[in-house]
Amino acid sequence: GGAGRARGLAMADATHFTCLAAVRGNKLRCLADIVSQTSRAASGASAGTSADGKRRLLPIVVVANTRDAVDAAMSAVLAVAPRARVGRLHSDQSADDRKATMEGFRAASSVGLDERQCEDAEGVGDGVAVLFATDACLPSIATGEAPLRGVVLIQSEVPRGGDSDATAQALSHQSRGLSGEKAEGATAAYRRRVRAALGRDAGFAVSVVSLDERRLFDAASRGFEVEEAPFDLHDVVVARWRGSARGKEGR
């Protein structure tokens, strides 16, 4: 993203990156850059057209720690990609609405939208479908809910796990670092996000991190190898998405 440099780490079948922003105020800009650049790349000719002519959208899941942070992330994305198809999982939803939101997100990327659905849907001019959620509202794999099967997970805040306030307070004392228990909680929360958002498919997890959150991220990603990420991340993402779609259609 234009707001900072990027780092990456590999875990399981997914590829993990961080967009490092100089200050927290740049984080939303970094998030918006990732979505807008990916949206433009995915909107190209045949980028999201299935064999039966339906239009597929590249699925992006954005996760934050709090409802206010989700609101800010959603506003930032809509400011740069106003025609993107967006959805949200929140605590006030009924069970039926929650189920419909998740199924609609999966369908937009896997089955695709026909001409009538494109006309009826709000925000399909861009090539992405973006679903926003807090940790508490992500699918619960443990209770049998299916993962969202996104291609990209963007974490606008570093997961903390357990008592977020207590973890943040512990991390503010940089000389002390993070206790083993809290570090394990942050790492577990990170893994849960990846599993709920991406499932078993190879995808991309991007953490937007400010300089003063480096210890938070180091705790959450402890034990993982970190590499420099390409600056053309949007092209890499779309290329894998296209290749995956062709592979599924060829089966």
Tab-separated table of C-alpha atoms in Angstrom:
chain	number	residue	atom	x	y	z
A	1	GLY	CA	0.000	0.000	0.000
A	2	GLY	CA	1.079	3.577	-0.617
A	3	ALA	CA	0.967	4.407	3.097
A	4	GLY	CA	3.765	2.116	4.117
A	5	ARG	CA	6.174	-0.618	3.193
A	6	ALA	CA	5.207	-4.280	3.272
A	7	ARG	CA	6.509	-7.414	4.943
A	8	GLY	CA	5.250	-10.958	4.564
A	9	LEU	CA	5.241	-14.312	6.306
A	10	ALA	CA	4.151	-17.759	5.233
A	11	MET	CA	1.802	-19.988	7.228
A	12	ALA	CA	0.043	-23.162	6.116
A	13	ASP	CA	-1.450	-22.753	2.614
A	14	ALA	CA	-1.891	-18.999	2.918
A	15	THR	CA	0.617	-16.237	2.267
A	16	HIS	CA	0.797	-13.552	4.936
A	17	PHE	CA	1.881	-9.946	4.551
A	18	THR	CA	2.025	-6.802	6.621
A	19	CYS	CA	1.559	-3.263	5.409
A	20	LEU	CA	3.648	-1.200	7.814
A	21	ALA	CA	2.343	2.347	8.294
A	22	ALA	CA	4.471	5.028	9.940
A	23	VAL	CA	1.602	6.174	12.186
A	24	ARG	CA	-1.824	4.818	13.061
A	25	GLY	CA	-3.465	7.586	11.073
A	26	ASN	CA	-2.085	6.035	7.876
A	27	LYS	CA	-3.531	2.592	8.507
A	28	LEU	CA	-6.925	3.241	6.943
A	29	ARG	CA	-5.240	4.726	3.894
A	30	CYS	CA	-3.143	1.575	3.564
A	31	LEU	CA	-6.262	-0.584	3.877
A	32	ALA	CA	-8.109	1.494	1.289
A	33	ASP	CA	-5.149	1.325	-1.105
A	34	ILE	CA	-5.081	-2.471	-0.951
A	35	VAL	CA	-8.810	-2.765	-1.668
A	36	SER	CA	-8.938	-0.126	-4.411
A	37	GLN	CA	-5.884	-1.483	-6.248
A	38	THR	CA	-7.188	-5.047	-6.032
A	39	SER	CA	-10.611	-3.884	-7.180
A	40	ARG	CA	-9.202	-2.218	-10.286
A	41	ALA	CA	-7.097	-5.271	-11.122
A	42	ALA	CA	-10.060	-7.610	-10.647
A	43	SER	CA	-12.334	-5.461	-12.814
A	44	GLY	CA	-10.322	-6.167	-15.972
A	45	ALA	CA	-11.735	-8.048	-18.919
A	46	SER	CA	-12.639	-11.676	-18.070
A	47	ALA	CA	-11.087	-11.344	-14.611
A	48	GLY	CA	-14.233	-12.568	-12.924
A	49	THR	CA	-16.363	-14.227	-15.604
A	50	SER	CA	-17.354	-17.851	-15.092
A	51	ALA	CA	-17.843	-20.410	-17.858
A	52	ASP	CA	-21.612	-19.819	-17.851
A	53	GLY	CA	-21.190	-16.047	-18.195
A	54	LYS	CA	-21.885	-15.101	-14.586
A	55	ARG	CA	-19.787	-12.379	-13.019
A	56	ARG	CA	-17.564	-13.424	-10.131
A	57	LEU	CA	-16.265	-10.940	-7.574
A	58	LEU	CA	-12.932	-11.325	-5.791
A	59	PRO	CA	-13.788	-11.925	-2.101
A	60	ILE	CA	-12.054	-9.821	0.575
A	61	VAL	CA	-12.683	-10.153	4.326
A	62	VAL	CA	-11.772	-7.184	6.553
A	63	VAL	CA	-11.477	-7.859	10.291
A	64	ALA	CA	-10.989	-5.427	13.183
A	65	ASN	CA	-11.058	-5.715	16.964
A	66	THR	CA	-14.008	-3.393	17.637
A	67	ARG	CA	-17.243	-2.306	16.035
A	68	ASP	CA	-16.016	1.300	15.771
A	69	ALA	CA	-12.898	0.110	13.941
A	70	VAL	CA	-15.077	-1.881	11.541
A	71	ASP	CA	-17.155	1.256	10.863
A	72	ALA	CA	-13.996	3.250	10.117
A	73	ALA	CA	-12.621	0.535	7.830
A	74	MET	CA	-15.893	0.288	5.913
A	75	SER	CA	-16.046	4.077	5.436
A	76	ALA	CA	-12.440	4.165	4.215
A	77	VAL	CA	-13.078	1.427	1.652
A	78	LEU	CA	-16.307	2.954	0.338
A	79	ALA	CA	-14.552	6.315	-0.057
A	80	VAL	CA	-12.169	4.832	-2.645
A	81	ALA	CA	-14.311	1.987	-4.019
A	82	PRO	CA	-17.895	3.290	-3.817
A	83	ARG	CA	-19.206	0.678	-6.256
A	84	ALA	CA	-17.758	-2.315	-4.423
A	85	ARG	CA	-20.222	-4.898	-3.142
A	86	VAL	CA	-19.997	-4.682	0.633
A	87	GLY	CA	-21.524	-6.595	3.522
A	88	ARG	CA	-21.140	-6.752	7.264
A	89	LEU	CA	-21.490	-9.256	10.057
A	90	HIS	CA	-22.594	-7.644	13.311
A	91	SER	CA	-23.989	-8.640	16.673
A	92	ASP	CA	-27.454	-7.175	16.021
A	93	GLN	CA	-28.163	-9.503	13.091
A	94	SER	CA	-30.759	-12.234	13.302
A	95	ALA	CA	-29.541	-15.773	12.645
A	96	ASP	CA	-31.267	-15.779	9.243
A	97	ASP	CA	-29.741	-12.444	8.230
A	98	ARG	CA	-26.303	-13.603	9.339
A	99	LYS	CA	-26.617	-16.796	7.323
A	100	ALA	CA	-27.858	-14.904	4.249
A	101	THR	CA	-24.994	-12.398	4.470
A	102	MET	CA	-22.357	-15.131	4.587
A	103	GLU	CA	-24.002	-17.207	1.847
A	104	GLY	CA	-24.336	-14.145	-0.389
A	105	PHE	CA	-20.662	-13.325	0.057
A	106	ARG	CA	-19.590	-16.868	-0.815
A	107	ALA	CA	-21.932	-17.023	-3.801
A	108	ALA	CA	-20.724	-13.730	-5.294
A	109	SER	CA	-17.229	-15.183	-5.537
A	110	SER	CA	-17.885	-18.862	-6.271
A	111	VAL	CA	-21.169	-19.120	-8.206
A	112	GLY	CA	-21.173	-15.559	-9.541
A	113	LEU	CA	-23.945	-13.064	-10.237
A	114	ASP	CA	-26.184	-13.158	-13.288
A	115	GLU	CA	-27.289	-10.007	-15.138
A	116	ARG	CA	-30.418	-9.538	-13.037
A	117	GLN	CA	-28.506	-9.931	-9.787
A	118	CYS	CA	-25.914	-7.414	-10.952
A	119	GLU	CA	-28.685	-4.909	-11.663
A	120	ASP	CA	-30.360	-5.531	-8.297
A	121	ALA	CA	-27.217	-5.689	-6.169
A	122	GLU	CA	-25.868	-2.590	-4.523
A	123	GLY	CA	-22.265	-2.082	-5.564
A	124	VAL	CA	-21.109	-4.462	-8.270
A	125	GLY	CA	-19.318	-1.981	-10.521
A	126	ASP	CA	-15.988	-2.850	-8.936
A	127	GLY	CA	-14.507	-6.332	-9.111
A	128	VAL	CA	-14.542	-7.136	-5.397
A	129	ALA	CA	-16.941	-8.248	-2.691
A	130	VAL	CA	-15.871	-7.010	0.747
A	131	LEU	CA	-17.221	-8.406	4.008
A	132	PHE	CA	-16.465	-6.608	7.298
A	133	ALA	CA	-16.529	-8.209	10.750
A	134	THR	CA	-15.096	-8.211	14.248
A	135	ASP	CA	-13.540	-11.374	15.664
A	136	ALA	CA	-16.701	-12.186	17.606
A	137	CYS	CA	-18.807	-12.104	14.447
A	138	LEU	CA	-16.604	-14.266	12.229
A	139	PRO	CA	-17.895	-17.772	11.418
A	140	SER	CA	-17.363	-20.199	14.285
A	141	ILE	CA	-15.687	-23.233	12.771
A	142	ALA	CA	-15.913	-25.000	16.142
A	143	THR	CA	-19.730	-24.843	16.069
A	144	GLY	CA	-20.005	-26.022	12.484
A	145	GLU	CA	-20.205	-22.757	10.541
A	146	ALA	CA	-18.375	-22.859	7.209
A	147	PRO	CA	-15.442	-20.505	6.561
A	148	LEU	CA	-16.044	-17.468	4.359
A	149	ARG	CA	-13.600	-18.712	1.685
A	150	GLY	CA	-12.181	-15.293	0.932
A	151	VAL	CA	-9.147	-14.823	-1.258
A	152	VAL	CA	-7.819	-11.975	0.906
A	153	LEU	CA	-8.059	-11.352	4.644
A	154	ILE	CA	-7.153	-7.805	5.666
A	155	GLN	CA	-6.614	-7.229	9.374
A	156	SER	CA	-7.024	-3.534	10.037
A	157	GLU	CA	-5.999	-4.201	13.634
A	158	VAL	CA	-3.606	-6.785	15.038
A	159	PRO	CA	-5.486	-9.576	16.857
A	160	ARG	CA	-4.895	-9.643	20.600
A	161	GLY	CA	-6.874	-12.599	21.851
A	162	GLY	CA	-8.530	-12.974	25.251
A	163	ASP	CA	-8.701	-9.678	27.143
A	164	SER	CA	-7.779	-7.132	24.468
A	165	ASP	CA	-7.360	-4.270	26.948
A	166	ALA	CA	-5.082	-6.304	29.193
A	167	THR	CA	-3.013	-7.469	26.234
A	168	ALA	CA	-2.640	-3.939	24.917
A	169	GLN	CA	-1.584	-2.688	28.347
A	170	ALA	CA	1.035	-5.416	28.662
A	171	LEU	CA	2.382	-4.630	25.214
A	172	SER	CA	2.677	-0.935	25.991
A	173	HIS	CA	5.538	-1.797	28.331
A	174	GLN	CA	7.945	-2.706	25.560
A	175	SER	CA	10.798	-3.616	27.869
A	176	ARG	CA	8.685	-6.374	29.374
A	177	GLY	CA	7.455	-7.791	26.108
A	178	LEU	CA	4.375	-10.033	26.228
A	179	SER	CA	3.724	-12.875	28.645
A	180	GLY	CA	3.709	-16.386	27.223
A	181	GLU	CA	-0.013	-16.814	27.924
A	182	LYS	CA	-1.013	-13.574	26.198
A	183	ALA	CA	1.339	-14.256	23.273
A	184	GLU	CA	-0.303	-17.641	22.775
A	185	GLY	CA	-3.721	-15.986	22.895
A	186	ALA	CA	-2.728	-13.448	20.231
A	187	THR	CA	-1.315	-16.180	18.005
A	188	ALA	CA	-4.437	-18.315	18.443
A	189	ALA	CA	-6.640	-15.342	17.553
A	190	TYR	CA	-4.560	-14.737	14.432
A	191	ARG	CA	-4.966	-18.349	13.345
A	192	ARG	CA	-8.715	-18.264	13.995
A	193	ARG	CA	-9.061	-15.225	11.743
A	194	VAL	CA	-7.203	-16.922	8.935
A	195	ARG	CA	-9.198	-20.113	9.225
A	196	ALA	CA	-12.575	-18.353	9.418
A	197	ALA	CA	-11.860	-15.922	6.581
A	198	LEU	CA	-9.895	-18.083	4.145
A	199	GLY	CA	-10.678	-21.668	5.092
A	200	ARG	CA	-8.368	-24.298	3.637
A	201	ASP	CA	-7.873	-22.508	0.322
A	202	ALA	CA	-4.558	-20.823	-0.384
A	203	GLY	CA	-5.147	-17.113	0.067
A	204	PHE	CA	-3.559	-13.950	1.388
A	205	ALA	CA	-3.671	-12.478	4.889
A	206	VAL	CA	-2.588	-8.843	5.110
A	207	SER	CA	-2.067	-7.169	8.492
A	208	VAL	CA	-2.052	-3.368	8.532
A	209	VAL	CA	0.386	-2.452	11.301
A	210	SER	CA	1.639	0.893	12.616
A	211	LEU	CA	5.134	1.292	14.038
A	212	ASP	CA	3.869	1.354	17.610
A	213	GLU	CA	2.051	-1.945	17.036
A	214	ARG	CA	5.141	-3.866	15.973
A	215	ARG	CA	5.289	-5.786	19.258
A	216	LEU	CA	1.623	-6.661	18.980
A	217	PHE	CA	2.215	-8.098	15.528
A	218	ASP	CA	5.434	-9.863	16.533
A	219	ALA	CA	3.507	-11.596	19.331
A	220	ALA	CA	0.633	-12.628	17.070
A	221	SER	CA	2.968	-13.899	14.333
A	222	ARG	CA	5.574	-15.417	16.633
A	223	GLY	CA	7.401	-18.380	15.090
A	224	PHE	CA	6.552	-17.541	11.475
A	225	GLU	CA	9.124	-16.669	8.809
A	226	VAL	CA	8.793	-13.087	7.529
A	227	GLU	CA	9.627	-12.057	3.972
A	228	GLU	CA	9.430	-8.840	1.964
A	229	ALA	CA	6.122	-8.664	0.093
A	230	PRO	CA	5.787	-7.541	-3.532
A	231	PHE	CA	4.501	-4.021	-4.087
A	232	ASP	CA	2.274	-5.321	-6.890
A	233	LEU	CA	0.317	-7.351	-4.348
A	234	HIS	CA	-2.974	-6.632	-6.125
A	235	ASP	CA	-1.680	-8.226	-9.345
A	236	VAL	CA	-0.376	-11.262	-7.447
A	237	VAL	CA	-3.735	-11.684	-5.705
A	238	VAL	CA	-5.764	-11.423	-8.917
A	239	ALA	CA	-3.434	-13.793	-10.767
A	240	ARG	CA	-3.890	-16.489	-8.101
A	241	TRP	CA	-7.644	-15.865	-8.017
A	242	ARG	CA	-7.911	-16.312	-11.784
A	243	GLY	CA	-5.767	-19.441	-11.694
A	244	SER	CA	-7.828	-20.953	-8.887
A	245	ALA	CA	-11.094	-20.251	-10.725
A	246	ARG	CA	-9.818	-21.868	-13.924
A	247	GLY	CA	-8.625	-24.895	-11.963
A	248	LYS	CA	-12.047	-25.401	-10.342
A	249	GLU	CA	-13.867	-25.067	-13.657
A	250	GLY	CA	-11.528	-27.594	-15.258
A	251	ARG	CA	-12.306	-30.313	-12.700
